[in-house]
Amino acid sequence: MSVAADLARRIADAGAVSVLTGAGMSAESGIPTFRGTHDSLWSTFDPMALATETAWRTDRDLVWGWYRWRMALVAQAPPNAGHRALAALAQHVDVRIATQNVDDLHERAGSVVDAHVHGSLFALRCFECGRAHEAPLDAMEPQAAPLRAAPPFCAYCDGDVRPGVVWFGEALPEDAWQRAVATTHCAVMLVVGTSGLVQPAASLPLLARRHGAYVVELNPARSALSDAVDLHWPVTAAEGLPLLQAALTT
Ligand code: APR
């Protein structure tokens, strides 16, 4: 029996599946991952110079310009066949998604995301008073490279608006984290496109196994989680998830 067929049987029996996704989930949409390849984000940019509160306090125009560049990149990136397969799967079984990704491709493919554990690029809020910033940003063409840009001002307190992502050293949103932990109470968990290097998100598959779940990793390369899951399935998101969806729905 193929991996897809065996997984489909397990998921059909359970009537549900939990999914933890990482940057690899969006790689086939043209959004660079953080690590591993020559053109990954962190091989091009220094995370400590961009994705920390200190970086923001030191040079917010540099940080804001980098996130605006990422927002424009995401806005023009189409959900891929993997995103679409997960959304289609949800027509047949209960699909619960916890994602480390700050993009909105799961939602644009039609999925409901239980938890964005690292926040969202587009959930803007005031750095000073914390209020959500609802005003639409001016449209921005994807740029070849980030440009420094001044962030908008908060409508309430005139503070600087920041992206709603979790920076290194910041705590995860407690409500999102609790919802992500809730997804680990499952019979089957798919771990798609994560290096498994960033905690506490990387502990979710281990928690699921402790709850008795059968955990399968979909990743063309081995990761820090490969030895801790039941099966490493060496496929990409856009290869494996459509195979699984087809096996389950035909
Ligand atoms: N399909 C599936 N997996 C893929 C694909 C693909 N098409 N392409 C790459 N991968 C895998 C890589 O092999 C790697 O294991 O996706 C993983 C991407 O790892 P990272 O770039 O480290 O991304 P991620 O695990 O999501 O990073 C976690 O780190 O920088 C922080 O907050 C950021 O949420 C991010 C966190």
Short mmCIF file of C-alpha atoms and ligand atoms in Angstrom, two decimals:
data_model
loop_
_atom_site.label_atom_id
_atom_site.label_comp_id
_atom_site.label_asym_id
_atom_site.label_seq_id
_atom_site.Cartn_x
_atom_site.Cartn_y
_atom_site.Cartn_z
CA MET A 1 0.00 0.00 0.00
CA SER A 2 1.35 3.47 -0.89
CA VAL A 3 2.06 6.06 1.80
CA ALA A 4 -0.82 8.15 0.48
CA ALA A 5 -3.24 5.22 0.57
CA ASP A 6 -2.19 4.19 4.09
CA LEU A 7 -2.45 7.78 5.35
CA ALA A 8 -5.83 8.20 3.64
CA ARG A 9 -7.13 5.06 5.36
CA ARG A 10 -5.92 6.24 8.77
CA ILE A 11 -7.42 9.70 8.29
CA ALA A 12 -10.73 8.32 6.96
CA ASP A 13 -10.95 5.98 9.97
CA ALA A 14 -10.32 8.91 12.33
CA GLY A 15 -12.52 11.33 10.37
CA ALA A 16 -9.96 14.01 11.13
CA VAL A 17 -6.36 15.09 10.62
CA SER A 18 -4.17 17.74 12.22
CA VAL A 19 -1.55 19.56 10.18
CA LEU A 20 1.47 21.58 11.26
CA THR A 21 2.90 23.63 8.41
CA GLY A 22 6.12 25.56 7.99
CA ALA A 23 7.74 27.68 5.31
CA GLY A 24 8.14 24.68 3.00
CA MET A 25 4.35 24.65 2.64
CA SER A 26 4.57 27.95 0.72
CA ALA A 27 7.85 27.28 -1.12
CA GLU A 28 6.03 26.06 -4.26
CA SER A 29 4.10 29.31 -4.26
CA GLY A 30 7.39 31.13 -4.76
CA ILE A 31 7.82 32.32 -1.19
CA PRO A 32 11.37 31.68 0.04
CA THR A 33 11.87 29.50 3.10
CA PHE A 34 13.94 30.75 6.00
CA ARG A 35 16.80 28.23 5.98
CA GLY A 36 18.55 25.60 3.98
CA THR A 37 18.83 26.89 0.45
CA HIS A 38 21.14 29.50 -1.07
CA ASP A 39 18.24 31.89 -1.69
CA SER A 40 16.52 31.33 1.65
CA LEU A 41 15.55 34.40 3.64
CA TRP A 42 18.10 33.99 6.36
CA SER A 43 20.93 33.33 3.92
CA THR A 44 20.15 36.71 2.33
CA PHE A 45 19.14 38.69 5.39
CA ASP A 46 20.25 38.65 9.03
CA PRO A 47 17.28 37.65 11.21
CA MET A 48 18.79 39.41 14.19
CA ALA A 49 18.98 42.62 12.17
CA LEU A 50 15.35 42.40 11.05
CA ALA A 51 13.10 40.14 13.11
CA THR A 52 13.67 41.40 16.65
CA GLU A 53 12.33 44.24 18.80
CA THR A 54 15.88 45.57 19.10
CA ALA A 55 16.14 45.77 15.31
CA TRP A 56 12.85 47.67 15.22
CA ARG A 57 13.97 50.14 17.89
CA THR A 58 17.31 50.58 16.11
CA ASP A 59 16.05 51.06 12.55
CA ARG A 60 12.29 50.72 12.07
CA ASP A 61 12.37 51.97 8.47
CA LEU A 62 14.72 49.09 7.56
CA VAL A 63 12.53 46.55 9.38
CA TRP A 64 9.26 47.98 8.05
CA GLY A 65 10.63 48.08 4.50
CA TRP A 66 11.63 44.40 4.79
CA TYR A 67 8.17 43.34 5.95
CA ARG A 68 6.47 45.47 3.27
CA TRP A 69 8.66 43.66 0.73
CA ARG A 70 7.51 40.29 2.19
CA MET A 71 3.85 41.42 2.21
CA ALA A 72 4.07 42.34 -1.49
CA LEU A 73 5.78 39.02 -2.23
CA VAL A 74 3.01 37.09 -0.43
CA ALA A 75 0.19 39.14 -1.95
CA GLN A 76 1.24 38.12 -5.49
CA ALA A 77 2.00 34.50 -4.59
CA PRO A 78 -0.78 32.00 -5.47
CA PRO A 79 -1.70 29.21 -3.07
CA ASN A 80 -0.16 26.01 -4.45
CA ALA A 81 -1.61 22.54 -5.04
CA GLY A 82 -0.69 21.62 -1.48
CA HIS A 83 -2.75 24.45 0.00
CA ARG A 84 -5.62 23.59 -2.31
CA ALA A 85 -5.47 19.88 -1.42
CA LEU A 86 -5.75 20.67 2.31
CA ALA A 87 -8.76 22.89 1.63
CA ALA A 88 -10.38 20.12 -0.46
CA LEU A 89 -9.64 17.54 2.23
CA ALA A 90 -11.68 19.62 4.67
CA GLN A 91 -14.78 18.83 2.60
CA HIS A 92 -14.43 15.19 3.66
CA VAL A 93 -12.78 15.11 7.10
CA ASP A 94 -12.09 17.56 9.93
CA VAL A 95 -8.82 19.33 9.07
CA ARG A 96 -7.16 21.35 11.84
CA ILE A 97 -4.20 23.50 10.82
CA ALA A 98 -1.55 25.05 13.02
CA THR A 99 0.94 27.02 10.96
CA GLN A 100 4.25 28.69 11.65
CA ASN A 101 3.75 30.72 8.48
CA VAL A 102 2.82 34.36 8.60
CA ASP A 103 1.41 34.32 5.07
CA ASP A 104 -2.30 33.92 4.26
CA LEU A 105 -2.05 31.22 1.60
CA HIS A 106 -3.94 28.58 3.57
CA GLU A 107 -6.84 31.02 3.95
CA ARG A 108 -6.70 32.12 0.32
CA ALA A 109 -6.90 28.45 -0.71
CA GLY A 110 -10.07 28.13 1.37
CA SER A 111 -8.76 26.56 4.57
CA VAL A 112 -9.65 27.66 8.07
CA VAL A 113 -6.44 27.99 10.10
CA ASP A 114 -6.75 27.09 13.79
CA ALA A 115 -3.57 28.88 14.79
CA HIS A 116 -0.92 31.15 13.32
CA VAL A 117 1.60 30.47 16.09
CA HIS A 118 4.07 33.06 14.75
CA GLY A 119 1.42 35.64 13.94
CA SER A 120 0.54 37.11 10.58
CA LEU A 121 2.25 39.55 8.24
CA PHE A 122 -1.04 41.34 7.68
CA ALA A 123 -2.23 41.59 11.28
CA LEU A 124 -0.79 45.08 11.79
CA ARG A 125 -0.80 46.68 15.23
CA CYS A 126 0.62 49.71 16.98
CA PHE A 127 4.07 49.13 18.48
CA GLU A 128 3.21 51.56 21.31
CA CYS A 129 -0.43 50.98 22.31
CA GLY A 130 -0.93 47.56 20.72
CA ARG A 131 -4.20 48.46 19.03
CA ALA A 132 -4.91 46.81 15.68
CA HIS A 133 -4.17 48.99 12.67
CA GLU A 134 -7.08 48.55 10.27
CA ALA A 135 -6.27 51.20 7.68
CA PRO A 136 -5.39 49.58 4.34
CA LEU A 137 -1.79 49.87 3.22
CA ASP A 138 -1.11 51.53 -0.09
CA ALA A 139 -0.78 48.92 -2.83
CA MET A 140 2.79 47.87 -3.40
CA GLU A 141 4.28 46.15 -6.40
CA PRO A 142 6.60 43.28 -5.57
CA GLN A 143 10.07 44.72 -5.45
CA ALA A 144 13.34 43.07 -6.40
CA ALA A 145 14.67 43.89 -2.95
CA PRO A 146 13.43 45.51 0.26
CA LEU A 147 13.63 49.29 0.45
CA ARG A 148 13.63 51.31 3.64
CA ALA A 149 10.16 52.69 4.32
CA ALA A 150 8.56 54.60 7.18
CA PRO A 151 5.81 52.64 8.92
CA PRO A 152 2.31 54.15 9.14
CA PHE A 153 1.17 55.91 12.31
CA CYS A 154 -1.37 54.51 14.76
CA ALA A 155 -4.75 56.26 14.42
CA TYR A 156 -5.14 56.27 18.21
CA CYS A 157 -1.79 57.23 19.67
CA ASP A 158 0.35 58.21 16.71
CA GLY A 159 2.76 55.40 17.50
CA ASP A 160 4.49 53.40 14.79
CA VAL A 161 2.59 50.48 13.27
CA ARG A 162 4.41 47.11 13.24
CA PRO A 163 3.68 43.79 11.53
CA GLY A 164 1.77 41.28 13.65
CA VAL A 165 4.48 38.67 13.51
CA VAL A 166 6.29 37.09 16.48
CA TRP A 167 9.88 38.34 16.54
CA PHE A 168 12.75 36.32 17.89
CA GLY A 169 12.70 36.67 21.68
CA GLU A 170 8.98 37.45 21.83
CA ALA A 171 6.39 35.15 23.34
CA LEU A 172 3.93 33.41 21.07
CA PRO A 173 0.31 34.69 21.22
CA GLU A 174 -1.08 32.62 24.12
CA ASP A 175 -4.48 32.05 22.51
CA ALA A 176 -2.91 30.87 19.24
CA TRP A 177 -0.52 28.60 21.12
CA GLN A 178 -3.36 27.01 23.10
CA ARG A 179 -5.29 26.39 19.88
CA ALA A 180 -2.17 24.84 18.33
CA VAL A 181 -1.73 22.55 21.34
CA ALA A 182 -5.36 21.52 21.01
CA THR A 183 -4.63 20.23 17.48
CA THR A 184 -2.15 17.72 18.94
CA HIS A 185 -5.06 15.69 20.37
CA CYS A 186 -5.52 13.74 17.15
CA ALA A 187 -5.12 10.31 15.60
CA VAL A 188 -3.07 11.54 12.64
CA MET A 189 -0.80 14.59 12.28
CA LEU A 190 0.92 15.75 9.11
CA VAL A 191 4.04 17.87 9.54
CA VAL A 192 4.59 19.74 6.28
CA GLY A 193 7.61 21.82 5.34
CA THR A 194 9.32 22.66 8.59
CA SER A 195 12.94 22.30 9.64
CA GLY A 196 11.75 21.65 13.19
CA LEU A 197 14.38 24.02 14.54
CA VAL A 198 12.24 26.66 16.23
CA GLN A 199 10.59 26.04 19.58
CA PRO A 200 8.00 25.74 20.90
CA ALA A 201 6.34 25.05 17.52
CA ALA A 202 8.70 22.13 16.87
CA SER A 203 7.39 20.42 20.02
CA LEU A 204 3.86 20.07 18.62
CA PRO A 205 4.53 16.85 16.65
CA LEU A 206 6.17 15.31 19.72
CA LEU A 207 3.14 16.26 21.79
CA ALA A 208 0.86 14.68 19.20
CA ARG A 209 2.84 11.44 19.34
CA ARG A 210 2.59 11.51 23.13
CA HIS A 211 -1.19 11.75 22.64
CA GLY A 212 -1.04 8.62 20.51
CA ALA A 213 -1.09 10.22 17.07
CA TYR A 214 0.49 8.69 13.98
CA VAL A 215 2.77 11.50 12.77
CA VAL A 216 4.01 11.75 9.19
CA GLU A 217 6.45 14.39 7.94
CA LEU A 218 6.14 15.64 4.36
CA ASN A 219 9.48 17.18 3.47
CA PRO A 220 11.82 16.54 0.52
CA ALA A 221 14.73 16.70 2.97
CA ARG A 222 15.19 15.26 6.43
CA SER A 223 14.66 17.71 9.28
CA ALA A 224 15.29 17.91 13.02
CA LEU A 225 11.96 16.12 13.42
CA SER A 226 12.55 13.23 11.01
CA ASP A 227 13.81 10.83 13.65
CA ALA A 228 10.99 11.70 16.03
CA VAL A 229 8.02 11.08 13.74
CA ASP A 230 6.50 7.77 12.65
CA LEU A 231 7.35 8.30 8.97
CA HIS A 232 9.37 10.76 6.90
CA TRP A 233 7.67 10.94 3.49
CA PRO A 234 10.22 12.56 1.13
CA VAL A 235 7.74 14.60 -0.93
CA THR A 236 7.05 18.28 -1.34
CA ALA A 237 3.83 19.84 -0.11
CA ALA A 238 2.45 20.24 -3.62
CA GLU A 239 3.35 16.62 -4.47
CA GLY A 240 2.26 14.77 -1.35
CA LEU A 241 -0.90 16.55 -0.26
CA PRO A 242 -2.71 16.17 -3.61
CA LEU A 243 -1.79 12.46 -3.62
CA LEU A 244 -3.25 12.13 -0.13
CA GLN A 245 -6.37 14.08 -1.04
CA ALA A 246 -6.90 11.95 -4.16
CA ALA A 247 -6.42 8.73 -2.18
CA LEU A 248 -8.93 9.87 0.40
CA THR A 249 -11.57 11.26 -1.90
CA THR A 250 -11.67 8.70 -4.72
N1 APR B 1 7.57 21.12 0.42
C1 APR B 1 7.77 20.71 1.70
N2 APR B 1 8.85 21.06 2.44
C2 APR B 1 9.75 21.88 1.85
C3 APR B 1 9.61 22.37 0.53
C4 APR B 1 8.46 21.96 -0.19
N3 APR B 1 8.25 22.36 -1.46
N4 APR B 1 10.68 23.17 0.24
C5 APR B 1 11.45 23.20 1.37
N5 APR B 1 10.90 22.41 2.32
C6 APR B 1 11.36 22.18 3.68
C7 APR B 1 12.85 22.30 3.89
O1 APR B 1 13.49 21.06 3.66
C8 APR B 1 12.91 22.71 5.37
O2 APR B 1 12.95 21.55 6.19
O3 APR B 1 10.77 23.19 4.47
C9 APR B 1 11.59 23.43 5.60
C10 APR B 1 11.73 24.92 5.76
O4 APR B 1 12.44 25.15 6.96
P1 APR B 1 12.61 26.66 7.49
O5 APR B 1 13.04 27.53 6.35
O6 APR B 1 13.46 26.59 8.71
O7 APR B 1 11.14 27.12 7.85
P2 APR B 1 10.33 26.82 9.17
O8 APR B 1 10.62 25.47 9.71
O9 APR B 1 8.91 27.15 8.89
O10 APR B 1 10.93 27.93 10.19
C11 APR B 1 10.32 28.01 11.46
O11 APR B 1 11.64 29.98 11.93
O12 APR B 1 12.55 31.96 11.17
C12 APR B 1 11.53 31.41 11.93
O13 APR B 1 9.45 32.39 12.35
C13 APR B 1 10.18 31.75 11.35
O14 APR B 1 8.17 30.39 11.30
C14 APR B 1 9.57 30.40 11.01
C15 APR B 1 10.34 29.45 11.90
#
